[in-house]
C-alpha positions as YAML, in Angstrom:
chain: A
units: angstrom
residues:
- id: 1
  name: MET
  ca: [-18.92, 11.53, 0.98]
- id: 2
  name: SER
  ca: [-18.48, 13.87, 3.93]
- id: 3
  name: ASN
  ca: [-16.14, 13.66, 6.90]
- id: 4
  name: SER
  ca: [-17.44, 11.76, 9.92]
- id: 5
  name: ASP
  ca: [-17.90, 13.18, 13.42]
- id: 6
  name: PHE
  ca: [-14.69, 11.37, 14.45]
- id: 7
  name: ILE
  ca: [-12.66, 13.00, 11.67]
- id: 8
  name: ASN
  ca: [-14.17, 16.46, 12.24]
- id: 9
  name: LYS
  ca: [-13.39, 16.22, 15.96]
- id: 10
  name: TYR
  ca: [-9.85, 15.02, 15.31]
- id: 11
  name: VAL
  ca: [-9.16, 17.82, 12.82]
- id: 12
  name: ALA
  ca: [-10.52, 20.46, 15.22]
- id: 13
  name: GLU
  ca: [-8.36, 19.16, 18.08]
- id: 14
  name: HIS
  ca: [-5.18, 18.89, 15.99]
- id: 15
  name: LYS
  ca: [-5.47, 21.88, 13.70]
- id: 16
  name: LYS
  ca: [-1.98, 23.24, 14.36]
- id: 17
  name: GLN
  ca: [-0.25, 19.87, 13.94]
- id: 18
  name: LEU
  ca: [-2.10, 19.23, 10.67]
- id: 19
  name: GLU
  ca: [-1.11, 22.64, 9.32]
- id: 20
  name: GLU
  ca: [2.52, 21.87, 10.17]
- id: 21
  name: LEU
  ca: [2.19, 18.47, 8.51]
- id: 22
  name: ARG
  ca: [0.87, 20.07, 5.32]
- id: 23
  name: VAL
  ca: [3.86, 22.43, 5.21]
- id: 24
  name: LYS
  ca: [6.28, 19.51, 5.62]
- id: 25
  name: ALA
  ca: [4.42, 17.49, 2.98]
- id: 26
  name: ASN
  ca: [4.61, 20.40, 0.53]
- id: 27
  name: LEU
  ca: [8.36, 20.67, 1.12]
- id: 28
  name: LEU
  ca: [8.82, 17.03, 0.08]
- id: 29
  name: ALA
  ca: [8.46, 17.86, -3.61]
- id: 30
  name: PHE
  ca: [6.40, 14.68, -3.73]
- id: 31
  name: ASP
  ca: [5.31, 13.76, -7.27]
- id: 32
  name: GLY
  ca: [2.30, 11.70, -6.20]
- id: 33
  name: ARG
  ca: [-0.91, 12.66, -4.46]
- id: 34
  name: VAL
  ca: [-0.98, 13.65, -0.79]
- id: 35
  name: VAL
  ca: [-4.19, 13.41, 1.23]
- id: 36
  name: ILE
  ca: [-4.37, 14.62, 4.83]
- id: 37
  name: ILE
  ca: [-7.11, 13.82, 7.32]
- id: 38
  name: GLY
  ca: [-9.80, 16.49, 6.97]
- id: 39
  name: ASP
  ca: [-9.27, 17.00, 3.21]
- id: 40
  name: ASP
  ca: [-12.42, 16.85, 1.09]
- id: 41
  name: ASP
  ca: [-11.43, 13.59, -0.58]
- id: 42
  name: TYR
  ca: [-10.09, 11.98, 2.62]
- id: 43
  name: PRO
  ca: [-13.24, 9.97, 3.47]
- id: 44
  name: GLN
  ca: [-13.09, 8.24, 0.09]
- id: 45
  name: LYS
  ca: [-9.31, 7.73, 0.14]
- id: 46
  name: ARG
  ca: [-9.25, 6.13, 3.61]
- id: 47
  name: LEU
  ca: [-11.84, 3.50, 2.66]
- id: 48
  name: GLN
  ca: [-10.79, -0.12, 2.54]
- id: 49
  name: TYR
  ca: [-12.23, -3.56, 3.19]
- id: 50
  name: ALA
  ca: [-12.12, -3.32, 6.99]
- id: 51
  name: THR
  ca: [-13.56, 0.21, 7.22]
- id: 52
  name: THR
  ca: [-16.98, -1.07, 8.28]
- id: 53
  name: SER
  ca: [-15.75, -3.79, 10.66]
- id: 54
  name: VAL
  ca: [-12.93, -1.99, 12.48]
- id: 55
  name: ALA
  ca: [-13.34, 1.09, 14.69]
- id: 56
  name: GLU
  ca: [-12.75, 4.27, 12.69]
- id: 57
  name: GLU
  ca: [-9.87, 5.47, 14.85]
- id: 58
  name: TYR
  ca: [-7.85, 2.40, 13.79]
- id: 59
  name: VAL
  ca: [-8.30, 2.92, 10.02]
- id: 60
  name: SER
  ca: [-7.86, 6.68, 9.69]
- id: 61
  name: PRO
  ca: [-4.23, 7.57, 8.90]
- id: 62
  name: ARG
  ca: [-3.13, 11.16, 9.45]
- id: 63
  name: ILE
  ca: [-1.71, 11.37, 5.94]
- id: 64
  name: ILE
  ca: [-2.01, 9.10, 2.89]
- id: 65
  name: LEU
  ca: [0.76, 9.27, 0.31]
- id: 66
  name: TYR
  ca: [0.42, 7.90, -3.23]
- id: 67
  name: PRO
  ca: [3.99, 7.50, -4.55]
- id: 68
  name: THR
  ca: [4.61, 7.57, -8.30]
- id: 69
  name: GLY
  ca: [7.82, 5.55, -7.92]
- id: 70
  name: GLU
  ca: [10.77, 4.66, -5.75]
- id: 71
  name: LYS
  ca: [11.97, 8.24, -5.26]
- id: 72
  name: ASP
  ca: [8.60, 9.17, -3.79]
- id: 73
  name: ILE
  ca: [8.78, 6.16, -1.48]
- id: 74
  name: GLN
  ca: [12.15, 7.30, -0.16]
- id: 75
  name: LYS
  ca: [10.72, 10.77, 0.44]
- id: 76
  name: ALA
  ca: [7.77, 9.26, 2.31]
- id: 77
  name: ILE
  ca: [10.06, 7.12, 4.47]
- id: 78
  name: GLY
  ca: [12.16, 10.20, 5.22]
- id: 79
  name: LEU
  ca: [9.09, 12.18, 6.29]
- id: 80
  name: CYS
  ca: [7.94, 9.27, 8.43]
- id: 81
  name: HIS
  ca: [11.33, 9.09, 10.16]
- id: 82
  name: GLU
  ca: [11.42, 12.86, 10.68]
- id: 83
  name: LEU
  ca: [7.95, 12.87, 12.26]
- id: 84
  name: LYS
  ca: [8.60, 9.67, 14.26]
- id: 85
  name: MET
  ca: [5.52, 8.05, 12.76]
- id: 86
  name: ALA
  ca: [4.88, 4.44, 11.83]
- id: 87
  name: ILE
  ca: [3.92, 3.48, 8.28]
- id: 88
  name: SER
  ca: [1.19, 1.19, 7.06]
- id: 89
  name: VAL
  ca: [1.45, 0.02, 3.46]
- id: 90
  name: ARG
  ca: [-1.61, -0.60, 1.31]
- id: 91
  name: THR
  ca: [-1.69, -2.05, -2.18]
- id: 92
  name: GLY
  ca: [-5.37, -2.99, -2.44]
- id: 93
  name: GLY
  ca: [-6.81, -2.35, 1.01]
- id: 94
  name: HIS
  ca: [-8.40, -5.76, 1.35]
- id: 95
  name: GLN
  ca: [-6.79, -6.74, 4.65]
- id: 96
  name: TYR
  ca: [-9.65, -8.10, 6.79]
- id: 97
  name: CYS
  ca: [-8.41, -6.67, 10.09]
- id: 98
  name: GLY
  ca: [-7.44, -3.26, 8.75]
- id: 99
  name: TYR
  ca: [-3.69, -3.82, 9.08]
- id: 100
  name: SER
  ca: [-3.02, -2.05, 5.78]
- id: 101
  name: SER
  ca: [-4.38, 1.10, 7.43]
- id: 102
  name: THR
  ca: [-3.49, 2.79, 10.71]
- id: 103
  name: SER
  ca: [-4.53, 5.37, 13.29]
- id: 104
  name: PRO
  ca: [-4.23, 9.17, 12.96]
- id: 105
  name: VAL
  ca: [-0.84, 9.25, 14.69]
- id: 106
  name: ASN
  ca: [0.69, 7.43, 11.70]
- id: 107
  name: MET
  ca: [0.85, 7.57, 7.91]
- id: 108
  name: GLN
  ca: [-0.20, 5.30, 5.11]
- id: 109
  name: ILE
  ca: [1.60, 4.69, 1.82]
- id: 110
  name: ASP
  ca: [-0.75, 3.54, -0.92]
- id: 111
  name: LEU
  ca: [1.00, 1.55, -3.67]
- id: 112
  name: SER
  ca: [-2.14, 0.69, -5.64]
- id: 113
  name: GLU
  ca: [-0.85, 2.54, -8.72]
- id: 114
  name: THR
  ca: [2.89, 2.77, -8.04]
- id: 115
  name: PHE
  ca: [4.27, -0.44, -9.49]
- id: 116
  name: PRO
  ca: [2.29, -1.65, -12.54]
- id: 117
  name: GLU
  ca: [5.27, -3.42, -14.17]
- id: 118
  name: TYR
  ca: [4.59, -6.70, -15.93]
- id: 119
  name: GLU
  ca: [7.39, -8.38, -17.89]
- id: 120
  name: TYR
  ca: [7.30, -12.06, -18.72]
- id: 121
  name: ASP
  ca: [10.40, -13.74, -20.17]
- id: 122
  name: ALA
  ca: [9.21, -16.90, -21.93]
- id: 123
  name: GLU
  ca: [12.78, -18.10, -22.41]
- id: 124
  name: THR
  ca: [13.58, -18.17, -18.68]
- id: 125
  name: ASN
  ca: [9.94, -18.61, -17.61]
- id: 126
  name: VAL
  ca: [10.36, -15.73, -15.14]
- id: 127
  name: LEU
  ca: [7.70, -13.09, -14.54]
- id: 128
  name: ARG
  ca: [8.75, -9.71, -13.16]
- id: 129
  name: CYS
  ca: [5.82, -7.68, -11.92]
- id: 130
  name: GLY
  ca: [4.93, -4.92, -9.48]
- id: 131
  name: VAL
  ca: [2.75, -5.13, -6.39]
- id: 132
  name: SER
  ca: [0.02, -2.86, -7.74]
- id: 133
  name: HIS
  ca: [-1.86, -5.46, -9.79]
- id: 134
  name: ALA
  ca: [-5.29, -6.62, -8.65]
- id: 135
  name: LEU
  ca: [-5.55, -10.41, -8.83]
- id: 136
  name: GLY
  ca: [-8.41, -10.39, -11.33]
- id: 137
  name: SER
  ca: [-6.58, -8.38, -13.99]
- id: 138
  name: TRP
  ca: [-3.27, -10.08, -13.13]
- id: 139
  name: ALA
  ca: [-4.80, -13.52, -13.74]
- id: 140
  name: LYS
  ca: [-6.00, -12.38, -17.16]
- id: 141
  name: MET
  ca: [-2.52, -11.07, -18.05]
- id: 142
  name: ASN
  ca: [-1.02, -14.38, -16.97]
- id: 143
  name: HIS
  ca: [-3.55, -16.26, -19.08]
- id: 144
  name: ASP
  ca: [-2.79, -14.07, -22.08]
- id: 145
  name: HIS
  ca: [0.90, -15.01, -21.71]
- id: 146
  name: GLY
  ca: [0.12, -18.70, -21.35]
- id: 147
  name: ILE
  ca: [1.29, -18.98, -17.74]
- id: 148
  name: TYR
  ca: [-0.37, -20.02, -14.50]
- id: 149
  name: LEU
  ca: [0.45, -19.15, -10.91]
- id: 150
  name: PRO
  ca: [-1.57, -20.23, -7.83]
- id: 151
  name: MET
  ca: [-3.40, -17.43, -6.05]
- id: 152
  name: GLY
  ca: [-6.55, -16.43, -4.22]
- id: 153
  name: VAL
  ca: [-9.92, -15.85, -5.88]
- id: 154
  name: CYS
  ca: [-10.76, -12.30, -4.72]
- id: 155
  name: ALA
  ca: [-10.39, -10.21, -7.88]
- id: 156
  name: TYR
  ca: [-9.71, -6.92, -6.09]
- id: 157
  name: VAL
  ca: [-7.01, -8.12, -3.72]
- id: 158
  name: ASN
  ca: [-3.70, -6.68, -4.91]
- id: 159
  name: LEU
  ca: [-0.45, -8.61, -5.27]
- id: 160
  name: GLY
  ca: [1.50, -6.72, -2.60]
- id: 161
  name: GLY
  ca: [-0.60, -7.78, 0.35]
- id: 162
  name: HIS
  ca: [-1.49, -11.14, -1.16]
- id: 163
  name: VAL
  ca: [2.11, -12.31, -1.56]
- id: 164
  name: HIS
  ca: [3.13, -10.72, 1.75]
- id: 165
  name: THR
  ca: [0.67, -12.98, 3.57]
- id: 166
  name: GLY
  ca: [1.62, -16.09, 1.61]
- id: 167
  name: GLY
  ca: [-0.71, -15.97, -1.36]
- id: 168
  name: TRP
  ca: [-3.30, -18.40, -0.03]
- id: 169
  name: GLY
  ca: [-5.98, -19.62, -2.40]
- id: 170
  name: MET
  ca: [-8.38, -22.46, -3.06]
- id: 171
  name: VAL
  ca: [-5.69, -24.34, -5.00]
- id: 172
  name: ALA
  ca: [-3.04, -24.02, -2.27]
- id: 173
  name: ARG
  ca: [-3.30, -27.67, -1.27]
- id: 174
  name: SER
  ca: [-2.65, -28.96, -4.77]
- id: 175
  name: HIS
  ca: [-0.56, -26.13, -6.28]
- id: 176
  name: GLY
  ca: [1.06, -24.48, -3.26]
- id: 177
  name: LEU
  ca: [1.18, -20.86, -2.17]
- id: 178
  name: LEU
  ca: [1.88, -18.00, -4.55]
- id: 179
  name: ALA
  ca: [4.71, -16.85, -2.27]
- id: 180
  name: ARG
  ca: [6.51, -20.15, -2.90]
- id: 181
  name: SER
  ca: [6.64, -19.30, -6.61]
- id: 182
  name: ARG
  ca: [8.54, -16.06, -6.13]
- id: 183
  name: VAL
  ca: [12.22, -15.77, -6.98]
- id: 184
  name: SER
  ca: [12.93, -12.48, -5.20]
- id: 185
  name: VAL
  ca: [11.30, -9.37, -3.71]
- id: 186
  name: ARG
  ca: [12.69, -5.82, -3.76]
- id: 187
  name: HIS
  ca: [12.30, -3.77, -0.60]
- id: 188
  name: HIS
  ca: [13.15, -0.35, 0.87]
- id: 189
  name: THR
  ca: [14.33, 0.39, 4.40]
- id: 190
  name: ARG
  ca: [14.21, 3.37, 6.70]
- id: 191
  name: GLN
  ca: [17.89, 3.99, 5.98]
- id: 192
  name: ARG
  ca: [16.86, 4.66, 2.35]
- id: 193
  name: ARG
  ca: [18.58, 1.54, 1.13]
- id: 194
  name: GLU
  ca: [17.05, -0.68, -1.51]
- id: 195
  name: GLY
  ca: [17.58, -4.42, -1.30]
- id: 196
  name: THR
  ca: [16.48, -7.73, -2.77]
- id: 197
  name: ASN
  ca: [15.41, -10.81, -0.83]
- id: 198
  name: ARG
  ca: [15.85, -14.01, -2.81]
- id: 199
  name: ALA
  ca: [13.90, -17.16, -2.21]
- id: 200
  name: ALA
  ca: [15.83, -20.12, -0.82]
...
């Protein structure tokens, strides 16, 4: 897949800024992958559900960061703050309106492989899992552990975005929203603080 006319034009017009961005990204000592607009694999990495229904300039982040863990996320937030950019967060990229992507003035953090944790405690009936699971494989893991949680039916939607928007599904009327089943959610802030929000 080759770069589009839009991307080629953007890269040509912002060559100096992109070179400076690459230097700053290299200084991060980032453990995960870094993809900058204009890179050979950028067209494939920027793809998501809304790519064909939203204008390209709204779903083409300047830089895409793939953190390997929480330390990488803090580095990404620090870079974002330093560059005065906004961040879009993508776990599966299935957001219909493209809100898990952004324009070339901002960055995207892709968590699709960052948090694969899955720990079910049968004694307390509490499941601790990361946001990187796609619903299809997550449903199978739940089934294998003898548990059920309400969710949507799109197999390639990931948990992060799904829970963030409520966790709607065909069984919501009878079984409720997935978000209502959560006990707590860990989060990170611009001030590099980690916190936990607990359900009421």
